[in-house]
Every structure is written in C-alpha cells, then in structure tokens.
Coordinates of C-alpha atoms in Angstrom, one line a residue:
Chain T
M215 CA 195.4 105.5 105.1
K216 CA 198.7 104.0 105.3
T217 CA 199.4 100.3 106.8
L218 CA 201.4 100.1 110.0
T219 CA 204.0 98.2 107.9
D220 CA 204.1 101.1 105.4
L221 CA 204.7 103.1 108.2
I222 CA 207.3 101.5 109.7
D223 CA 209.3 100.6 106.4
G224 CA 209.0 104.6 105.7
V225 CA 211.5 105.1 108.9
S226 CA 214.9 105.0 107.1
D227 CA 218.5 105.8 108.1
E228 CA 218.9 108.2 105.1
K229 CA 215.6 110.0 106.0
L230 CA 216.9 110.7 109.6
K231 CA 220.2 111.6 108.5
S232 CA 219.0 114.3 106.0
F233 CA 216.7 115.4 108.6
Y234 CA 219.5 116.0 111.1
E235 CA 221.6 118.0 108.7
T236 CA 218.8 120.7 108.7
C237 CA 217.1 120.7 112.0
P238 CA 218.1 123.8 114.0
T239 CA 217.7 124.4 117.6
N240 CA 214.8 126.6 117.3
D241 CA 212.5 123.7 115.9
V242 CA 213.5 121.8 119.2
G243 CA 212.2 124.9 121.0
N244 CA 208.9 124.6 118.8
V245 CA 208.1 121.3 120.2
L246 CA 209.1 122.5 123.9
A247 CA 206.4 125.2 123.4
G248 CA 203.7 122.2 122.9
N249 CA 203.2 123.2 119.4
Y250 CA 202.9 119.4 118.5
R251 CA 203.8 116.2 119.9
G252 CA 203.5 112.3 119.3
A253 CA 205.8 110.6 116.4
R254 CA 206.9 113.8 114.5
A255 CA 208.1 115.4 117.7
I256 CA 210.5 112.6 118.3
P257 CA 213.2 113.3 116.1
F258 CA 213.4 116.6 117.3
L259 CA 213.7 115.8 120.8
I260 CA 216.5 113.4 120.1
S261 CA 218.3 115.5 117.3
P262 CA 221.9 116.8 117.8
A263 CA 220.5 120.4 118.1
S264 CA 218.4 119.2 121.4
M265 CA 221.7 118.7 122.9
N266 CA 222.0 122.4 123.6
L267 CA 218.5 122.3 125.2
V268 CA 218.8 119.4 127.4
D269 CA 218.0 121.3 130.7
E270 CA 215.0 122.7 129.1
I271 CA 214.0 119.0 127.9
R272 CA 214.6 117.7 131.4
R273 CA 212.4 120.4 133.0
K274 CA 209.5 120.0 130.4
A275 CA 209.6 116.3 130.7
N276 CA 209.3 116.8 134.8
V277 CA 206.6 119.1 134.3
L278 CA 204.5 116.8 132.3
R279 CA 205.4 113.7 134.4
K280 CA 203.7 115.8 137.3
M281 CA 201.1 116.8 135.6
H282 CA 200.0 113.3 134.4
F283 CA 201.2 111.1 136.8
G284 CA 201.8 113.3 140.0
K285 CA 204.6 112.2 142.4
T286 CA 203.8 108.7 142.2
V287 CA 206.0 105.7 141.1
K288 CA 204.3 102.3 140.3
L289 CA 206.5 99.3 141.4
Y290 CA 206.2 95.7 139.9
A291 CA 208.3 92.5 139.6
P292 CA 208.9 90.2 136.6
L293 CA 208.0 86.7 137.2
Y294 CA 210.0 84.1 135.0
I295 CA 207.9 81.0 134.7
S296 CA 210.0 79.3 132.1
N297 CA 213.1 79.7 130.3
Y298 CA 212.8 77.0 127.7
C299 CA 213.3 78.4 124.4
V300 CA 213.4 77.4 120.5
N301 CA 214.2 80.6 119.5
N302 CA 218.0 81.7 118.8
C303 CA 218.2 85.4 119.3
K304 CA 221.7 86.3 119.4
Y305 CA 221.6 88.7 122.3
C306 CA 219.6 86.3 124.7
G307 CA 220.9 84.5 127.7
F308 CA 217.8 82.1 127.0
R309 CA 218.7 81.3 123.5
A310 CA 218.0 77.7 122.5
G311 CA 221.8 77.5 121.6
N312 CA 223.0 78.4 125.2
A313 CA 223.7 75.4 127.5
Q314 CA 222.0 76.4 130.8
A315 CA 219.8 74.6 133.2
R316 CA 216.3 75.0 132.0
R317 CA 213.4 75.0 134.2
R318 CA 209.4 75.5 133.8
L319 CA 207.8 75.8 137.0
T320 CA 205.0 73.8 138.1
P321 CA 201.7 75.5 139.1
I322 CA 202.8 74.7 142.5
E323 CA 205.9 76.6 142.2
I324 CA 204.4 79.4 140.7
E325 CA 202.2 79.8 143.8
A326 CA 205.3 79.6 146.1
E327 CA 206.9 82.4 143.9
A328 CA 203.9 84.2 143.9
K329 CA 203.5 84.1 147.8
S330 CA 207.4 85.1 148.3
L331 CA 206.9 88.0 145.8
K332 CA 203.6 89.1 147.9
N333 CA 205.8 89.1 151.0
S334 CA 207.6 92.0 149.8
K335 CA 204.1 93.9 149.2
L336 CA 204.2 93.9 145.8
D337 CA 200.9 93.8 144.0
S338 CA 201.8 93.9 140.2
V339 CA 203.6 91.4 138.4
L340 CA 204.9 90.9 135.2
V341 CA 204.7 87.0 133.9
V342 CA 207.9 86.2 131.8
C343 CA 208.5 83.1 129.7
G344 CA 210.6 82.3 126.4
E345 CA 209.1 80.5 123.7
D346 CA 208.4 76.6 123.3
P347 CA 205.3 75.0 122.2
E348 CA 206.3 71.9 123.8
Y349 CA 207.0 73.4 127.5
L350 CA 204.7 76.7 127.4
T351 CA 201.2 76.4 126.2
V352 CA 198.4 79.3 126.2
D353 CA 196.6 76.7 128.5
F354 CA 199.8 77.0 130.9
I355 CA 199.7 80.7 130.6
E356 CA 195.9 80.9 131.4
E357 CA 196.5 78.5 134.4
T358 CA 199.3 80.6 135.8
I359 CA 197.1 83.7 135.3
K360 CA 194.5 82.0 137.5
I361 CA 196.8 81.3 140.0
L362 CA 198.3 84.8 140.1
K363 CA 195.0 86.5 140.4
K364 CA 194.4 85.0 143.9
F365 CA 197.6 87.2 144.9
F366 CA 198.2 90.0 142.9
S367 CA 195.6 92.9 141.4
S368 CA 197.5 93.7 138.4
I369 CA 198.9 90.9 136.0
S370 CA 200.9 91.8 132.8
L371 CA 202.5 89.3 130.4
E372 CA 206.0 89.6 128.3
I373 CA 205.2 86.4 126.2
F374 CA 205.9 85.6 122.6
P375 CA 203.5 86.6 120.1
L376 CA 200.2 85.0 120.0
D377 CA 196.9 85.1 117.6
T378 CA 193.8 87.2 118.6
A379 CA 191.9 84.3 119.9
A380 CA 194.8 83.6 122.4
Y381 CA 195.1 86.9 123.5
E382 CA 191.4 86.9 124.1
R383 CA 191.7 84.0 126.3
L384 CA 194.5 85.6 128.3
V385 CA 192.5 88.8 129.0
K386 CA 189.4 86.9 130.0
A387 CA 191.7 84.8 132.5
G388 CA 192.7 88.1 134.1
A389 CA 195.6 89.7 132.4
S390 CA 195.4 93.3 131.7
G391 CA 198.6 94.4 130.2
L392 CA 200.7 92.7 127.4
L393 CA 204.5 93.8 126.8
I394 CA 205.9 93.0 123.2
Y395 CA 209.2 94.6 122.4
Q396 CA 210.3 94.4 118.4
E397 CA 213.8 94.3 119.8
T398 CA 214.3 96.4 116.5
Y399 CA 212.1 98.1 113.9
D400 CA 214.8 97.6 111.1
R401 CA 213.5 94.6 109.2
K402 CA 216.8 93.4 107.8
L403 CA 218.8 93.3 110.9
Y404 CA 216.0 91.8 112.8
D405 CA 216.0 89.1 110.2
S406 CA 219.9 88.7 110.6
L407 CA 219.4 88.5 114.5
H408 CA 216.8 85.7 115.0
S409 CA 216.0 82.2 114.0
G410 CA 212.9 80.0 115.0
P411 CA 209.4 81.2 115.1
K412 CA 210.5 84.8 116.3
K413 CA 211.9 85.3 112.7
D414 CA 208.6 86.5 111.8
F415 CA 208.8 90.3 111.6
T416 CA 205.5 91.1 110.8
F417 CA 203.9 88.7 113.1
R418 CA 205.5 90.2 115.9
L419 CA 205.1 93.6 114.8
E420 CA 201.2 93.2 114.3
S421 CA 201.1 91.4 118.1
A422 CA 200.1 94.8 119.7
S423 CA 197.4 95.3 117.5
R424 CA 196.0 92.0 118.0
A425 CA 196.3 92.2 121.7
A426 CA 194.7 95.7 121.8
E427 CA 192.0 94.1 119.7
A428 CA 191.4 91.3 122.3
G429 CA 190.8 93.6 125.2
F430 CA 194.1 94.4 126.7
H431 CA 194.0 97.6 128.8
K432 CA 197.6 98.3 128.4
I433 CA 200.0 97.5 125.8
G434 CA 204.1 97.8 126.2
L435 CA 206.2 98.7 123.5
G436 CA 210.1 98.4 123.7
V437 CA 213.3 98.2 121.5
L438 CA 216.4 96.3 122.8
L439 CA 218.8 99.2 123.0
G440 CA 222.2 98.4 121.4
L441 CA 221.1 96.3 118.3
K442 CA 220.4 99.1 116.0
N443 CA 221.4 102.9 116.1
W444 CA 218.9 104.4 119.0
I445 CA 218.0 107.3 116.8
Y446 CA 216.1 105.0 114.3
D447 CA 214.6 102.7 116.8
A448 CA 213.4 105.5 118.9
A449 CA 211.8 107.2 115.6
A450 CA 210.4 103.7 114.4
M451 CA 208.8 103.0 118.0
A452 CA 207.3 106.4 118.1
V453 CA 205.8 105.7 114.6
H454 CA 204.2 102.5 115.9
A455 CA 203.0 104.0 119.3
E456 CA 201.1 106.7 117.5
W457 CA 199.6 104.4 114.8
L458 CA 198.4 102.3 117.8
G459 CA 197.1 105.1 119.9
K460 CA 195.0 106.5 116.8
K461 CA 193.5 102.9 115.8
F462 CA 193.0 101.6 119.5
W463 CA 192.3 104.5 121.3
K464 CA 191.0 103.0 124.3
T465 CA 194.1 101.0 125.0
A466 CA 196.8 102.5 127.0
I467 CA 200.5 102.4 125.9
Q468 CA 203.6 102.2 127.8
F469 CA 207.3 102.2 126.9
S470 CA 210.4 100.2 128.0
F471 CA 214.0 101.0 127.1
P472 CA 216.1 97.8 127.7
R473 CA 219.7 98.0 127.1
I474 CA 221.4 94.8 126.3
R475 CA 223.3 93.4 129.3
E476 CA 225.9 90.4 129.8
T477 CA 223.9 87.5 129.1
G478 CA 226.6 85.0 128.9
T479 CA 226.6 84.8 125.3
D480 CA 229.3 85.9 123.2
F481 CA 227.2 88.4 121.1
K482 CA 229.0 91.9 120.6
T483 CA 226.7 94.5 120.9
P484 CA 226.8 96.6 117.6
N485 CA 225.6 99.6 118.7
P486 CA 226.0 100.2 122.5
V487 CA 223.6 103.1 123.7
G488 CA 225.1 105.2 126.6
E489 CA 223.6 106.4 129.8
D490 CA 223.3 109.8 128.5
E491 CA 221.6 108.8 125.3
L492 CA 219.1 106.5 127.4
E493 CA 218.0 109.5 129.3
R494 CA 217.7 111.7 126.0
M495 CA 215.5 108.9 124.7
M496 CA 213.4 108.6 127.6
L497 CA 212.8 112.2 128.2
A498 CA 211.8 112.7 124.7
F499 CA 209.1 110.1 125.0
R500 CA 207.6 111.6 128.0
I501 CA 207.4 115.0 126.3
A502 CA 205.8 113.4 122.9
F503 CA 203.6 111.0 124.7
P504 CA 202.9 112.9 128.1
A505 CA 200.0 110.3 129.1
A506 CA 202.2 107.0 128.4
E507 CA 203.6 105.1 131.4
I508 CA 207.5 104.8 131.0
S509 CA 209.2 101.8 132.7
I510 CA 212.6 101.4 134.0
S511 CA 214.1 97.9 134.6
T512 CA 216.8 96.8 137.3
R513 CA 219.1 96.3 134.1
E514 CA 220.2 100.2 135.1
N515 CA 221.8 101.0 138.2
R516 CA 219.9 102.6 141.2
E517 CA 221.3 106.1 140.4
F518 CA 220.2 106.2 137.1
R519 CA 216.6 104.6 138.0
D520 CA 216.4 107.2 140.9
S521 CA 217.0 110.1 138.5
V522 CA 214.7 108.9 135.4
V523 CA 211.8 108.3 137.8
S524 CA 211.8 111.8 139.1
S525 CA 212.0 113.2 135.6
C526 CA 210.1 111.1 133.5
A527 CA 209.7 107.4 134.1
T528 CA 206.7 106.5 136.0
M529 CA 207.2 102.6 136.9
M530 CA 209.8 100.7 138.2
S531 CA 210.6 97.1 138.5
A532 CA 211.8 96.1 142.2
A533 CA 213.9 93.3 143.3
S534 CA 213.8 91.3 140.3
K535 CA 215.2 88.0 139.5
V536 CA 215.4 86.7 136.3
T537 CA 215.3 82.9 136.7
P538 CA 212.4 80.9 137.1
G539 CA 212.1 80.0 140.8
A540 CA 214.5 82.3 142.1
Y541 CA 212.2 84.3 144.5
S542 CA 211.0 81.2 146.3
G543 CA 214.9 79.7 146.5
L544 CA 214.3 76.9 143.8
S545 CA 217.0 78.1 141.8
D546 CA 219.7 80.7 142.2
N547 CA 219.7 83.7 140.1
E548 CA 223.1 83.2 138.3
L549 CA 221.8 81.9 135.2
G550 CA 219.0 84.9 134.5
Q551 CA 218.1 86.3 131.4
F552 CA 220.3 89.2 131.9
E553 CA 222.4 90.8 134.4
I554 CA 220.9 92.9 137.2
R555 CA 222.4 96.3 138.3
D556 CA 220.3 97.6 140.8
T557 CA 219.7 94.6 143.5
R558 CA 217.8 96.9 146.1
E559 CA 215.1 95.2 148.1
V560 CA 211.8 96.6 147.8
S561 CA 211.5 98.2 151.1
D562 CA 214.9 99.9 150.5
I563 CA 213.4 101.3 147.3
C564 CA 210.5 102.5 148.8
S565 CA 212.2 104.7 151.3
N566 CA 214.7 105.8 148.9
L567 CA 211.9 106.9 146.7
K568 CA 210.2 108.5 149.8
N569 CA 213.3 110.4 150.6
S570 CA 213.1 111.9 147.2
G571 CA 209.4 113.2 147.6
L572 CA 207.9 110.3 145.7
D573 CA 205.1 108.0 146.8
P574 CA 205.8 104.0 145.8
V575 CA 202.7 102.9 144.4
M576 CA 202.1 98.9 144.8
K577 CA 198.1 98.8 143.7
D578 CA 197.0 100.9 140.8
W579 CA 194.5 98.2 139.1
D580 CA 191.8 96.3 140.4
I581 CA 190.6 92.8 139.4
A582 CA 186.9 94.8 139.0
L583 CA 188.5 96.1 135.7
N584 CA 189.1 92.8 134.5
P585 CA 186.1 91.1 132.4
Chain Y
M98 CA 173.5 131.3 148.3
K99 CA 171.5 127.9 148.7
D100 CA 173.1 125.4 150.9
L101 CA 175.1 122.9 149.5
I102 CA 172.9 119.5 149.6
I103 CA 173.8 116.3 147.8
A104 CA 171.8 113.2 148.1
G105 CA 170.5 114.5 151.3
Q106 CA 173.8 115.4 152.7
K107 CA 174.7 119.0 153.7
F108 CA 178.3 120.2 153.0
G109 CA 179.9 122.7 154.7
S110 CA 182.8 123.4 152.4
R111 CA 182.5 124.0 148.5
L112 CA 185.5 122.5 147.7
F113 CA 186.0 118.8 147.3
L114 CA 189.5 117.1 146.9
G115 CA 191.0 114.2 145.0
T116 CA 193.3 111.9 146.6
G117 CA 195.9 111.1 144.0
K118 CA 199.1 112.1 143.1
F119 CA 200.5 113.2 146.3
S120 CA 204.0 112.4 147.3
S121 CA 202.8 110.3 150.2
S122 CA 199.2 109.7 152.2
Q123 CA 200.6 112.1 155.0
I124 CA 200.8 114.9 153.0
M125 CA 197.5 114.1 151.5
R126 CA 195.9 113.9 155.1
K127 CA 197.2 117.2 155.9
S128 CA 196.1 118.9 152.8
V129 CA 192.6 117.5 153.2
I130 CA 192.5 118.8 156.7
V131 CA 194.0 122.0 155.7
S132 CA 191.5 122.5 152.9
G133 CA 188.6 122.1 155.2
T134 CA 186.8 119.7 152.7
E135 CA 183.8 117.4 153.8
L136 CA 184.2 115.0 150.5
V137 CA 186.9 113.3 149.0
T138 CA 187.6 111.2 145.9
V139 CA 189.5 107.9 146.1
A140 CA 190.1 105.6 143.2
L141 CA 189.0 102.0 143.8
K142 CA 192.1 100.8 141.7
R143 CA 194.4 102.5 144.3
I144 CA 192.9 100.9 147.3
D145 CA 191.7 97.7 149.1
P146 CA 188.5 98.7 150.0
G147 CA 187.6 95.8 152.5
A148 CA 191.0 96.5 154.4
K149 CA 190.9 98.1 157.5
D150 CA 194.6 99.5 157.2
D151 CA 194.3 100.3 153.7
G152 CA 197.3 103.0 153.3
I153 CA 195.0 105.8 151.5
L154 CA 191.7 105.2 153.4
S155 CA 193.1 105.0 156.9
C156 CA 194.6 108.8 156.3
I157 CA 191.5 110.1 155.4
P158 CA 190.1 111.6 158.7
K159 CA 186.9 110.8 160.0
G160 CA 183.8 112.3 159.2
I161 CA 184.9 113.2 155.7
R162 CA 182.6 111.6 153.0
V163 CA 184.6 109.1 150.7
M164 CA 183.3 109.0 147.4
I165 CA 184.8 106.2 145.2
N166 CA 185.9 107.0 141.6
T167 CA 186.1 104.5 138.8
A168 CA 189.2 105.7 137.3
G169 CA 190.4 103.0 134.9
A170 CA 187.2 102.1 133.5
R171 CA 186.6 102.0 129.7
N172 CA 183.0 101.0 129.7
A173 CA 179.8 101.2 131.7
K174 CA 180.2 97.4 132.6
E175 CA 183.7 98.1 134.0
A176 CA 182.7 101.1 135.8
V177 CA 179.5 99.2 137.2
R178 CA 181.5 96.3 138.4
I179 CA 183.9 99.0 140.3
A180 CA 180.8 100.6 141.8
E181 CA 179.6 97.2 142.9
F182 CA 183.1 96.4 144.5
A183 CA 183.1 99.7 146.2
G184 CA 179.4 99.2 147.5
S185 CA 179.9 95.7 149.1
A186 CA 182.7 97.5 151.1
G187 CA 180.0 99.9 152.2
F188 CA 180.8 102.7 149.8
D189 CA 177.7 103.9 147.9
W190 CA 178.7 107.2 146.9
I191 CA 180.4 106.9 143.4
K192 CA 182.2 109.4 141.2
L193 CA 181.5 107.7 137.9
E194 CA 184.3 108.5 135.5
I195 CA 184.6 106.6 132.3
H196 CA 187.4 107.7 130.1
P197 CA 188.5 105.3 127.5
D198 CA 190.4 108.3 125.7
Q199 CA 193.9 107.4 126.8
E200 CA 195.7 110.8 126.0
Y201 CA 193.2 113.4 127.7
L202 CA 191.2 111.1 129.8
L203 CA 187.8 112.8 128.4
P204 CA 184.8 111.1 129.7
D205 CA 182.6 109.0 127.4
P206 CA 179.0 110.3 127.4
V207 CA 177.3 107.4 125.9
E208 CA 179.0 104.8 128.6
T209 CA 178.7 107.3 131.4
L210 CA 174.6 107.7 130.8
A211 CA 174.2 103.8 130.8
A212 CA 176.2 103.3 133.7
A213 CA 174.6 106.0 135.6
E214 CA 171.0 104.6 134.9
L215 CA 172.0 101.4 136.1
L216 CA 173.6 102.6 139.4
V217 CA 170.9 104.9 140.2
K218 CA 168.5 102.2 139.8
N219 CA 170.8 100.1 142.1
G220 CA 170.7 102.6 144.9
F221 CA 173.9 104.2 144.4
K222 CA 174.6 108.1 145.1
V223 CA 175.9 108.9 141.4
L224 CA 178.1 112.1 140.6
P225 CA 179.4 111.5 136.9
Y226 CA 182.4 113.1 135.5
I227 CA 181.3 114.8 132.2
N228 CA 182.3 117.0 129.3
A229 CA 180.6 120.4 129.7
D230 CA 177.6 119.2 127.8
P231 CA 174.4 120.7 129.0
V232 CA 172.0 118.1 127.2
L233 CA 173.9 115.2 128.6
A234 CA 173.7 116.8 132.2
K235 CA 169.9 117.1 131.6
R236 CA 169.8 113.7 130.5
L237 CA 171.7 112.4 133.8
E238 CA 169.6 114.6 136.0
D239 CA 166.4 113.0 134.5
A240 CA 168.1 109.7 135.1
G241 CA 168.3 110.5 138.7
V242 CA 171.9 111.3 139.5
H243 CA 172.7 113.5 142.4
A244 CA 175.0 115.9 140.9
V245 CA 176.9 116.3 137.7
M246 CA 180.6 117.1 137.4
P247 CA 181.4 119.0 134.0
L248 CA 185.0 119.6 133.3
G249 CA 186.5 123.0 133.2
S250 CA 189.5 121.5 130.8
P251 CA 191.1 118.3 130.5
I252 CA 192.2 116.4 133.8
G253 CA 195.2 117.6 135.3
S254 CA 195.9 120.4 132.6
N255 CA 195.6 123.0 135.0
Q256 CA 194.0 125.4 132.3
G257 CA 191.1 126.5 134.0
L258 CA 187.4 127.2 132.9
K259 CA 187.9 126.9 129.1
T260 CA 184.4 125.5 128.8
E261 CA 183.1 128.6 130.8
L262 CA 180.1 129.1 128.2
M263 CA 178.9 125.5 128.5
L264 CA 179.4 125.1 132.3
K265 CA 177.3 128.7 132.5
I266 CA 174.4 127.1 130.5
I267 CA 174.4 123.8 132.7
I268 CA 174.5 125.8 135.9
E269 CA 171.5 127.6 134.4
Q270 CA 169.5 124.6 133.4
C271 CA 170.3 121.9 135.9
S272 CA 168.2 121.7 139.3
I273 CA 170.8 119.2 140.8
P274 CA 174.2 120.4 142.1
V275 CA 176.9 121.4 139.5
V276 CA 180.3 120.7 140.7
V277 CA 183.1 121.7 138.2
D278 CA 185.8 119.3 138.4
A279 CA 189.0 118.8 136.2
G280 CA 191.2 121.6 134.8
I281 CA 191.1 123.7 137.8
G282 CA 194.9 124.7 138.2
L283 CA 194.5 127.9 140.2
P284 CA 192.7 129.2 143.3
S285 CA 191.5 132.1 140.7
H286 CA 189.9 129.4 138.7
A287 CA 188.2 128.0 141.7
S288 CA 186.9 131.2 142.7
A289 CA 185.7 131.9 139.3
A290 CA 183.5 128.9 139.2
I291 CA 181.9 129.4 142.6
E292 CA 181.1 132.9 141.3
M293 CA 180.0 131.8 138.1
G294 CA 177.3 129.8 139.8
A295 CA 178.7 126.4 140.5
S296 CA 177.8 124.5 143.8
A297 CA 181.4 123.1 144.4
V298 CA 184.8 122.5 142.9
L299 CA 186.9 119.5 142.7
V300 CA 190.7 119.7 142.8
N301 CA 193.6 117.2 142.8
T302 CA 196.3 117.9 140.5
A303 CA 196.9 121.6 141.2
I304 CA 197.2 120.8 144.9
A305 CA 198.8 117.3 144.8
S306 CA 201.2 118.1 142.1
S307 CA 202.5 121.7 143.2
D308 CA 205.6 122.1 145.5
N309 CA 203.5 122.7 148.5
P310 CA 200.2 120.8 148.5
V311 CA 199.3 121.7 152.1
L312 CA 199.8 125.6 151.6
M313 CA 198.3 125.2 148.1
A314 CA 195.1 123.1 149.6
E315 CA 194.8 126.3 151.9
A316 CA 195.1 128.8 149.2
F317 CA 192.1 126.9 147.3
A318 CA 190.2 126.8 150.7
C319 CA 190.5 130.5 150.7
A320 CA 189.7 131.2 147.0
V321 CA 186.3 129.2 147.4
K322 CA 185.5 130.8 150.7
A323 CA 186.2 134.5 149.2
A324 CA 184.0 133.6 146.0
E325 CA 181.2 132.5 148.4
M326 CA 181.5 135.4 150.7
A327 CA 181.5 137.6 147.3
I328 CA 178.2 135.9 146.3
K329 CA 176.6 136.5 149.5
A330 CA 177.7 140.1 149.5
V331 CA 175.8 140.4 146.0
P332 CA 178.6 142.1 143.6
P333 CA 177.7 145.1 141.7
L334 CA 177.4 144.2 138.1
A335 CA 180.0 145.1 135.7
G336 CA 179.5 147.7 132.8
Y337 CA 178.2 151.2 132.5
K338 CA 174.6 150.4 131.7
A339 CA 172.4 151.1 134.6
L340 CA 170.3 148.0 135.8
A341 CA 167.3 147.7 138.5
T342 CA 168.9 147.2 141.7
S343 CA 166.0 145.3 142.9
P344 CA 165.3 142.8 139.9
L345 CA 162.0 141.4 139.8
N346 CA 162.6 138.1 141.5
I347 CA 159.2 136.9 142.6
F348 CA 158.8 133.4 140.8

C-alpha cells in the first residue's frame, strides 16, 4: 500500500494538465451518474469540461446535501486564545515578523469570552491559537478545553501540529474535533512560504493521522486558497481525505475552503481564487465526499455563504471575531488574523437561514460522546 | 394481524418517525401530528434532555413516545454513556445505533450486541438499529431487546428494501417486533415492508428532506394504513398454481 506521502507527491501539475487535455464532458456525466466518487471524482468535477454542466453539478450537490444532512446548518464560532506566533508564514496576519499587539488570554478571560459567546446561543466552539511554545503549551490548551466544557457541547481545535500523545490528552480533556489545514499540498511552495517549526511539511501532513489515532471524532482538512493553483490543491486534498477515510474509517472528515484575505502583511496572493471557482470546488467535494461536512467561514460575504449553505455547505461560523479577547470586549477586532466579510449577528444569520428554509442547529454534539 | 406491542406498550400506528433533518421544529411537529405516529426518535446530541424548553422536545406533541437515539456513538461505551444521560433525564427507551462507518453509517454488530446486553441489564427498553442480519437479530432477541430494527438500505439513501431476502428471514424467525428502519424512501417501500410482515417502519429522511414534509408524512401514514388493511383483508396469492384456501394452521 502506498504511503500518504507517496500519494500526495504523486499529484502533479503535469499530470493534471494532460488529464484536462483529454477529459470530455461525458466523463463528468459519468461521475454525476454516481458511477464513482472520492478522490478520482474530483478532477472531473472541477475540469474545464465540467463548466458546461454547472447546473447539473449544483443540482446533484443539492440532492446529496439534503440526503445526508437534511435541511439543517450547524453554527459555530472561533475562539482565539492567543496570537503569539513563532512562525513566519508569509500570508498570515499573526506572523512573527508582524508588529502587532499580542495577547494570550488568561483562564479568567477565556471564561469571559465563553460567556459572551454563549449569550448568542452558540453551542459549538473552535479554539484557535498561534504556535509559540513559550506562551502556548499543551497544558494550557488542556486547561482551556476544561473551561470551555462548562459552556459548550462541542469543542474543536485549530492549533499547531502535535504528537499523538498530546492529541490523546486533548481528546481526553473533551475536544472532539481537530482542524489542521495543510495550506498547500505543494511541498516546494510550502517550503518557500514557511519558516519556524511550521516548515516541516510532513509533520503537518501527518497530523490528521495522528489526531485520528488519538481518538478525535472529526478531522478537518483545508487548503489556503490563493497560494497554489486551486485545481492542484483540491486534487491533493481529495487524495488526502480518501486515504484518511480508508485508514481511519471511524473518523469523520470535514472540509474548509478559506481564501486568503487582507491580513496587514504585504503578501501578494500568487493565485487568487474567484468566487465561481470556490463554489465549483465546494460543489465538487459535496459530490465526491457526500457524507463529509463542509464548512464556510465569515471570510466570505453573506450572499455567497447563504448560497453555498443551501447547495453544499453544512456548517457556518457566525459573528466571528478573530482577535483574542474580542467577544468580551477585551480588545477590538481590528488586528485580527484576517478580514471578515460577513459581520451579521448570530440572530440575523438564524433568521436569514430560516427564511430560506434551513434550520440553524446549535447543538449537534453531546459531552456523553467524549471519553 | 397482531397488535403492535413493544415493551408492554401498544401502538396504534405502525409508522415511526425520526425528527432530524427538518427545516424547522414546527414543520417537524406538523409532520409528526399528520403522520399519526405514536413513537418518534430524537438524537441525544441534538437536545438538552434535562431542559423543559428544549427546541425539539418541546415540539413533540404530548402522549407520543420519545425514544432517544445514540447517533454519533462509534462504540458500545459511547452508546451506553448516551443512554445513561438519557436515562437520568427520564428517557428509558433507547434506539441503539452505533455506526462507526462514516460513509454509509452502517451499524457495528459487535458493538451493538455488547451495548444491548448491558443496557437491557440496566433496565432500558432497547431497540437496536442493525444490518439485516438474521443471526444478529436472534442474538439480540436472546439478549432481551424489545424489538429489532434492521435496515432496508443505508440510512438516508431512499433506496427501499434492498435487503428484502434477509428481512423476510428476520421477520420469520424473530418473536419480537421487527421495525424496518433506514432506506425507506417512498410510501410504497413502507407498504411493502408492512405487507412483508414487518411490525412497523421508521422513516425520517424521506419525509424531512422532501419538498413538502407534512404532505409526505400523510402519504406515509396512508401507505402504512393501506398495507395494514390489505393484510387484514388477506390478499389472494400471486401466481397460477392453486393453493389450499384454508391452510392448516393449527399450531
């Protein structure tokens, strides 16, 4: 059996290019007919030929979305606990080299943030932090989870890569989901964008496997759109997801598709991804991985979010603030990790969803499911 | 046709409903009422079982049996913990579903049997969701569960009774009620299950994900009722070969 690294390194621009020179529309129809899915379906669904079938693709995605998730949308919010970071990712507002106010919340402040979030009725929280061993230890994340457990049914983490033993501790503390975005699956490009501990491509790539082994119920994959051409990263992420699904068949997989946003850095996005392309990619993943959750963040504007939650996405963040302490008024939201496009309050999002025939779901987890 | 009695409770309707996937709790409530069902399942992960004003529980009309399901559980331990949470809030009917498989949500027979044995011992009314496996059904019956709920096809797939042959064996061999759960996509599938001899059917996606859930709930109610009436009327057998009209049935 091929290793994950072999499979990922087997994805190449050249292969995709020659594939697209020959892929006819009727091959896409073959995928839509349900003859196969998973990683091999993705290149067809985002092929140039697929552009003639956008309506069929949207319809198929919508059917599968309804079949697997009904008319519900899960809401959650990110909770930034620290923006100290030793990494120097060229595209990130929290990069070490960026002069900006840094804060790590204290346990009391985390509790205050949790209370503010809970007031908006949200019950699912995503803990986010930068990587800085001096300020942010596994002990501290563990303590954070224990505080948040008092307020929320579901706690997921978007944190720097850890080893299996550390992941096990966090599962035991009460975290059910782990998001680890590869940013880009192109090893060379990855290397040129990162410095600091994050530079280790393979350790990051294998985080999802370690997390699944450690017992997380859900693993979130994602790429930062705009770094590499999106076709490549979509194909590689699909390969990663399929490999994980076969090896860790008890672990649910979810996908996110964040596009690079203004960050206060002078980074020029090398391969900007348009809204149409983003939608095509999301629809493709809905069809190729019909049981996987797809999340859409407040990086995108409300019109786009409202449209994709009815066609393919199943989760959305709501009223997000991307600076530590911003929910409870400890700090303003100006120096966040990225710019927010959809600033609606949770209650507005809920009433908009209801008006379009979707049920906003706050609780879809229970502490009874944690060890 | 025998009355439908599960764990001592008699049910007037052979249609059970799941409460997930609806566009709102109000639509769910209307669908439940129109369907005439007397039993619904609710996922513990979606509710706060202790709260009086829970958004889902408060929309279920009084008098309808609420059976808590263990959706989300990947093994016996997690399922048992969910049941215990439900039990401490006063819910002792458990739809035991353990599906570690993330693609098709197929039930794990090994974990299901282990959890069922423990829950029965602890006094729960246990209705396990299983693959259409006759031997597993008998093992669960021996363990003391109150009904078995074999699938017609994978959850939410709307493909109908693809497991027909095995369902027939389960129905023939089990002395406890057999509820066909999962895969029923059309009222005709529900009719076929009842005509086949199933005690009841459990439907969710086909109703909740349709464009008009309330109308679809009514359609299912009619289909189940029609099949029930047909069985009472004793349908003539298909085929050309003559058969005894009064078969010996003294045992």
